[in-house]
CSV table of C-alpha atoms and ligand atoms in Angstrom, one decimal:
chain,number,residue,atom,x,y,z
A,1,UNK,CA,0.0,0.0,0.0
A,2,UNK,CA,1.3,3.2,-0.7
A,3,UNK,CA,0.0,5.2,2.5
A,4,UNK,CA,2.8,2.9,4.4
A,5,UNK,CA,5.3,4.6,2.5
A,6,UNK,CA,4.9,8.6,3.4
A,7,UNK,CA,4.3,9.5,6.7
A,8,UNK,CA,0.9,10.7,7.7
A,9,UNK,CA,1.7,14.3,8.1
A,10,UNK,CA,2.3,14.4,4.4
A,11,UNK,CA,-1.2,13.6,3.3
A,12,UNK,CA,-4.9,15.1,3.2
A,13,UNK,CA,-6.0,15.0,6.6
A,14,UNK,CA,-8.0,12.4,7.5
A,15,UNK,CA,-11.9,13.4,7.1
A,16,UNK,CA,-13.1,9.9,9.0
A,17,UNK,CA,-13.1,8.9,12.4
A,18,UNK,CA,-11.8,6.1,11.3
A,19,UNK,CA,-8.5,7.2,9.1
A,20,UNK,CA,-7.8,8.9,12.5
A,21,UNK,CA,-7.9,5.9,14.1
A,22,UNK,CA,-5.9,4.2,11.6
A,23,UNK,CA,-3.3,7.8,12.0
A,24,UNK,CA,-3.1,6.8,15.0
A,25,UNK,CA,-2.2,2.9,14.6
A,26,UNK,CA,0.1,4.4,12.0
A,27,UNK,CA,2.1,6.5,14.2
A,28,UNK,CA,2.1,4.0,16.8
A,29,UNK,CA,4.1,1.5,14.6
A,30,UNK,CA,6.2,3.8,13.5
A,31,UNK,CA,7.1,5.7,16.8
A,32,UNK,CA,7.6,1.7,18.0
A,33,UNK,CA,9.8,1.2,15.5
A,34,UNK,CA,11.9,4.6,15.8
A,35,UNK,CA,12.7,3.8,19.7
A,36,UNK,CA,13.6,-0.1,18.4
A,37,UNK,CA,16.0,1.3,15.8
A,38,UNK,CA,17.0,4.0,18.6
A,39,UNK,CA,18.1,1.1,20.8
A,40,UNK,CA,20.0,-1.0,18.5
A,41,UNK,CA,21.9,1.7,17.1
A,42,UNK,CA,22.7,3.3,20.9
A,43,UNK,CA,23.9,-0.5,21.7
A,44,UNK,CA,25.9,-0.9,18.4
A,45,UNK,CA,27.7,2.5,19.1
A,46,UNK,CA,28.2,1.9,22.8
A,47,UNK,CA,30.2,-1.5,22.3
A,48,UNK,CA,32.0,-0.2,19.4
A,49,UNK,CA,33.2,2.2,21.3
A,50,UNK,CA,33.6,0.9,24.4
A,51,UNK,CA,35.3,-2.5,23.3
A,52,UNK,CA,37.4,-1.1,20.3
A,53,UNK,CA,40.8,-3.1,20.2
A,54,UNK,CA,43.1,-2.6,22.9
A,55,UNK,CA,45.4,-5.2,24.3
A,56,UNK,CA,44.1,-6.2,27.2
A,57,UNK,CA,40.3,-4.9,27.3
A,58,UNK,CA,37.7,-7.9,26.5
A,59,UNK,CA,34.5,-8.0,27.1
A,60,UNK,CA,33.5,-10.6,30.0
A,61,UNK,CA,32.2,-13.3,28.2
A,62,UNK,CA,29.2,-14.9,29.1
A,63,UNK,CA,27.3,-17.9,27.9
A,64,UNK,CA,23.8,-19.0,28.3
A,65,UNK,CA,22.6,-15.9,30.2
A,66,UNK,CA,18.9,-17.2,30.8
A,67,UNK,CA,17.8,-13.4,32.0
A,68,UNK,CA,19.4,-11.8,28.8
A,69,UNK,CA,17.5,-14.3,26.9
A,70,UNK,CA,14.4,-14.0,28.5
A,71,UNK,CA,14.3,-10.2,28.1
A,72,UNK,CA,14.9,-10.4,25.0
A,73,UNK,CA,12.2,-13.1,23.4
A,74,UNK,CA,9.3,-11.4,26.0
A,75,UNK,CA,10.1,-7.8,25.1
A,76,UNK,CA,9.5,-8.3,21.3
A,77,UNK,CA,6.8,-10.5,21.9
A,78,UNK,CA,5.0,-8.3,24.1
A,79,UNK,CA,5.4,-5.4,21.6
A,80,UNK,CA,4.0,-7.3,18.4
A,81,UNK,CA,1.5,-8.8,20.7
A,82,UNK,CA,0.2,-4.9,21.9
A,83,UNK,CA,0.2,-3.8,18.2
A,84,UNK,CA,-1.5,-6.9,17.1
A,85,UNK,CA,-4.5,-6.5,19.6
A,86,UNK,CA,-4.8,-2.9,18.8
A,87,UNK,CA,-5.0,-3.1,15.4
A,88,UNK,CA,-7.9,-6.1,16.3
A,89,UNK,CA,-10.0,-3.9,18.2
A,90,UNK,CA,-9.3,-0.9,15.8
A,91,UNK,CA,-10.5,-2.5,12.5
A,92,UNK,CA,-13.4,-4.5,14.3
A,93,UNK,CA,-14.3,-0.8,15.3
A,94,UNK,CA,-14.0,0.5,11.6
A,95,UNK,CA,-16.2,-2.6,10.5
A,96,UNK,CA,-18.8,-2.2,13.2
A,97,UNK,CA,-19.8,1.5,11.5
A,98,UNK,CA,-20.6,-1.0,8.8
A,99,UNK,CA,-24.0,-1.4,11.3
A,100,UNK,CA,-25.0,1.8,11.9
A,101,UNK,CA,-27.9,3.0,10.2
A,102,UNK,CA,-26.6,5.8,7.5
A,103,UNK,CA,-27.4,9.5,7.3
A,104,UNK,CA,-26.2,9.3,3.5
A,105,UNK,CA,-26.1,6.8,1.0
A,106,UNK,CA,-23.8,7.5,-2.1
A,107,UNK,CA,-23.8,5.1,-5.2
A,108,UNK,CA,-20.7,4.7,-6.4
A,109,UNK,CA,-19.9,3.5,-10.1
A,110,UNK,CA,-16.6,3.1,-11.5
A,111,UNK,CA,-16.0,3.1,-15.3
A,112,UNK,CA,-13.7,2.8,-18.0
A,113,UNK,CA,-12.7,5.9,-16.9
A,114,UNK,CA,-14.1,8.3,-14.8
A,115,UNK,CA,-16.7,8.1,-11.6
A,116,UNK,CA,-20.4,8.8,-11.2
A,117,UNK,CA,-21.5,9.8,-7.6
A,118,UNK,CA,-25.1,9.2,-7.3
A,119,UNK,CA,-27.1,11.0,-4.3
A,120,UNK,CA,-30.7,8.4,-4.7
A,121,UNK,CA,-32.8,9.8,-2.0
A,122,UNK,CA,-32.4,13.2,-3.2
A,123,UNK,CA,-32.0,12.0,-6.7
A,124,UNK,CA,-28.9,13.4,-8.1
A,125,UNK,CA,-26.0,12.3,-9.8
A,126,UNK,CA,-22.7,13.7,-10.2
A,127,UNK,CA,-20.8,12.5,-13.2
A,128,UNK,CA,-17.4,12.9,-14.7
A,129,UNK,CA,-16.2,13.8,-18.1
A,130,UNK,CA,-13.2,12.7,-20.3
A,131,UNK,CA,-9.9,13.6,-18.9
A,132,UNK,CA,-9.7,16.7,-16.8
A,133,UNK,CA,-13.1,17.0,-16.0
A,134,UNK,CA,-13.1,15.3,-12.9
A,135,UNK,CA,-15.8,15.0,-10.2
A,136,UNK,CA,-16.6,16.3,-6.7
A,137,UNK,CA,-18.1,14.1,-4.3
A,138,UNK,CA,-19.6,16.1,-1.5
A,139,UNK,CA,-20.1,15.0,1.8
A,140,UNK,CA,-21.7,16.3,4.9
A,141,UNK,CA,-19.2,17.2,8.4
A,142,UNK,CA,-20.0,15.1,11.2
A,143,UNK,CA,-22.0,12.3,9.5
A,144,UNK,CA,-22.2,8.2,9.0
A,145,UNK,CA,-21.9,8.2,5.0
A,146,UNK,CA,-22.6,4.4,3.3
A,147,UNK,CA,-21.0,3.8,-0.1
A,148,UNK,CA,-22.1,1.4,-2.6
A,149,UNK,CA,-19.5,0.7,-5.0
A,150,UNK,CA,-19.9,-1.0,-8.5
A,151,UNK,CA,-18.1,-1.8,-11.2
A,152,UNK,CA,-19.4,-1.1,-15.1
A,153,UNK,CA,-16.5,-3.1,-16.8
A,154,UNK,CA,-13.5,-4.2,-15.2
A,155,UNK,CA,-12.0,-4.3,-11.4
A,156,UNK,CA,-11.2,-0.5,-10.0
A,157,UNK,CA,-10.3,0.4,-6.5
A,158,UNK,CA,-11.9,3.3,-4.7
A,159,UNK,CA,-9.3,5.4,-2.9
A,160,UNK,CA,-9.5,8.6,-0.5
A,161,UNK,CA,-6.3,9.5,0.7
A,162,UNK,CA,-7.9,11.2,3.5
A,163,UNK,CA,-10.0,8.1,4.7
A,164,UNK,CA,-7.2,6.3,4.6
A,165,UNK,CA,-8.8,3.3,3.1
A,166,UNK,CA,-9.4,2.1,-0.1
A,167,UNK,CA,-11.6,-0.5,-1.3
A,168,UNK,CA,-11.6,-2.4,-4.6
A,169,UNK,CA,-14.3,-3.0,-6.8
A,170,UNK,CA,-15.1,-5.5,-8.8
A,171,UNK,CA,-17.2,-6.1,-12.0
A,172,UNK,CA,-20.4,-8.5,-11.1
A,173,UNK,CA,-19.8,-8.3,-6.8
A,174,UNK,CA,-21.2,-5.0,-5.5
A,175,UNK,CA,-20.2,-4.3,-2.0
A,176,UNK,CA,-20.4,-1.7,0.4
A,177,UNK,CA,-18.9,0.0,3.2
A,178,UNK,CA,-19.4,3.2,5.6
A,179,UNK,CA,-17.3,5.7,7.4
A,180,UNK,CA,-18.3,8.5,10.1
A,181,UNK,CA,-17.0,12.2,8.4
A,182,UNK,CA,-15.6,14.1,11.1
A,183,UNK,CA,-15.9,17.9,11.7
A,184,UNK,CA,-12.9,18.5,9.0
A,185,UNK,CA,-14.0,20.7,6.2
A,186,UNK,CA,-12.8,21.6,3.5
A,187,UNK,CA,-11.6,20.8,-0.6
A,188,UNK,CA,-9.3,18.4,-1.2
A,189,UNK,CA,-8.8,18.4,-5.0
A,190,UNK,CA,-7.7,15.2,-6.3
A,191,UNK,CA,-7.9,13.7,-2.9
A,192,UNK,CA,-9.6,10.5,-4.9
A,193,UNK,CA,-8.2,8.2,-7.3
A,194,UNK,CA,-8.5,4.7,-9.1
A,195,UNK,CA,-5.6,2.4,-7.2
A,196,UNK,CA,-6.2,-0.8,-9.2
A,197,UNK,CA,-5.1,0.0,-12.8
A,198,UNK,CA,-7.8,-0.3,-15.2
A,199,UNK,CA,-6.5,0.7,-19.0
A,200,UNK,CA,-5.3,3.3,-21.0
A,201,UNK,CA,-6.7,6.7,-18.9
A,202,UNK,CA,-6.3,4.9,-15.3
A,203,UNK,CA,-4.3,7.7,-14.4
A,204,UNK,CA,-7.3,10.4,-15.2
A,205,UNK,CA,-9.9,8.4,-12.7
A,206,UNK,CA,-9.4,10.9,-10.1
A,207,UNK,CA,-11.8,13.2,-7.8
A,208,UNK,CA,-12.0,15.9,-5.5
A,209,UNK,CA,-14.0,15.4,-2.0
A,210,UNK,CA,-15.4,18.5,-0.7
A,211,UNK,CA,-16.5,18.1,3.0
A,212,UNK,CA,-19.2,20.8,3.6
A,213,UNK,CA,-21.5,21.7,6.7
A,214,UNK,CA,-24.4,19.8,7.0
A,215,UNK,CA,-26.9,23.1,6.3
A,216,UNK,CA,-24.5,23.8,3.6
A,217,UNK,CA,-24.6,20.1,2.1
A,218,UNK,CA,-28.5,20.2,1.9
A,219,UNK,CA,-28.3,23.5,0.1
A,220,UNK,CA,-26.1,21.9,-2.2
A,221,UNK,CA,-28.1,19.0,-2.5
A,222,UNK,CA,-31.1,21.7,-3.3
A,223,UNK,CA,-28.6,23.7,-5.9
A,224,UNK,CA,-28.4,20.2,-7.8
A,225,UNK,CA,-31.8,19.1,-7.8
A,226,UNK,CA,-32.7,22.4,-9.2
A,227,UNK,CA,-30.4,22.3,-12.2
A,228,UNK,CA,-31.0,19.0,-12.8
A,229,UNK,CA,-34.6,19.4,-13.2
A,230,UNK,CA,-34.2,22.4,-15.5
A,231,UNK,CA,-31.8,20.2,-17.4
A,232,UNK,CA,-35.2,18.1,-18.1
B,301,LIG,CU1,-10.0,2.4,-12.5
């Protein structure tokens, strides 16, 4: 996955509940992992130092020290054992939202290659064009949002940066998931993209996610039923 490989400072925000919880899984591994490397390379310096060649000046050697070992075989353990059950109870938490009852739903189709956002209780849809005319999907702050997803032709993946989760979706298998939007607005241009590659324009199946106040989301929602209709 390419989130693992930029820390989490350098992308959108996260706009869930959930990518926060995931931010935070993120940062635990890595600050984990910082004070591991921290050690080793204290312990590497200190003997090299300490023990550099002089005539007389050995270490003591010691064989079979059953502390020493035991330290170091429960210490590890009890790490990878901490990290495992938090990331248990964190994505058992991110599939329980799955069971809430929804205050949106959004349709999602993918296609050869662009998105179409569909809105079906206010009955809108938000479509993209060739190329650079991408799409906005616009959410609602502070919100559980479902997503269908559904293929037209061939297998995409549905990827928001700042939800720190993607999700693929394949031709024939329609699936769903949902996420709780937090209170962070804003306009995150190109914030989604396609992450399975699907042909020739892959690299132009990209989105913007606008997170607007709720009040302000149902005028929007207003704005599009409006135009729509004259569009008819
Ligand atoms: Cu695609």
């Amino acid at each position: 996955m390419i989130i693992a490989a930029a820390p989490s400072t350098a992308l959108d925000p996260p706009i869930t509940k959930q990518a926060e919880d995931i931010d935070k899984i993120w940062d635990l591994n890595l600050y984990l992992g910082l004070a591991v490397v921290a050690f080793v390379v204290l312990l590497v310096l200190f003997v090299t130092i300490r023990y550099r060649r002089r005539d007389e000046n050995l270490p003591s050697q010691t064989r079979y020290s059953l502390p020493v070992q035991i330290t170091y075989t429960l210490v590890p353990l009890a790490i990878i054992g901490a990290l495992v059950a938090i990331t248990f109870v964190s994505v058992s938490a991110i599939e329980d939202v799955d069971k809430k009852t929804p205050d949106l739903v959004v349709d999602v189709t993918a296609f050869q290659w662009q998105w179409a956002f569909a809105y079906p209780e206010a009955g809108i849809e938000v479509v993209g064009g060739p190329a650079d005319d991408t799409p906005t999907l616009v959410l609602p702050a502070d919100s559980t949002v479902q997503f269908n997803l559904e293929s037209l032709d061939v297998v995409h993946s549905f990827w928001i940066t700042a939800f720190r989760f993607k999700h693929d979706i394949i031709p024939g298998s329609p699936s769903t998931f949902s996420v709780e939007i937090n209170d962070q607005l804003g306009d995150f241009p190109n914030a989604g993209v396609c992450a399975e590659y699907c042909g020739l324009d892959h690299a132009f199946m990209r989105f913007g996610v606008q997170v607007l106040p709720p009040d302000q989301f149902e005028a929007w929602l207003g704005e599009q039923r409006s135009s729509t209709e004259d569009d008819s």
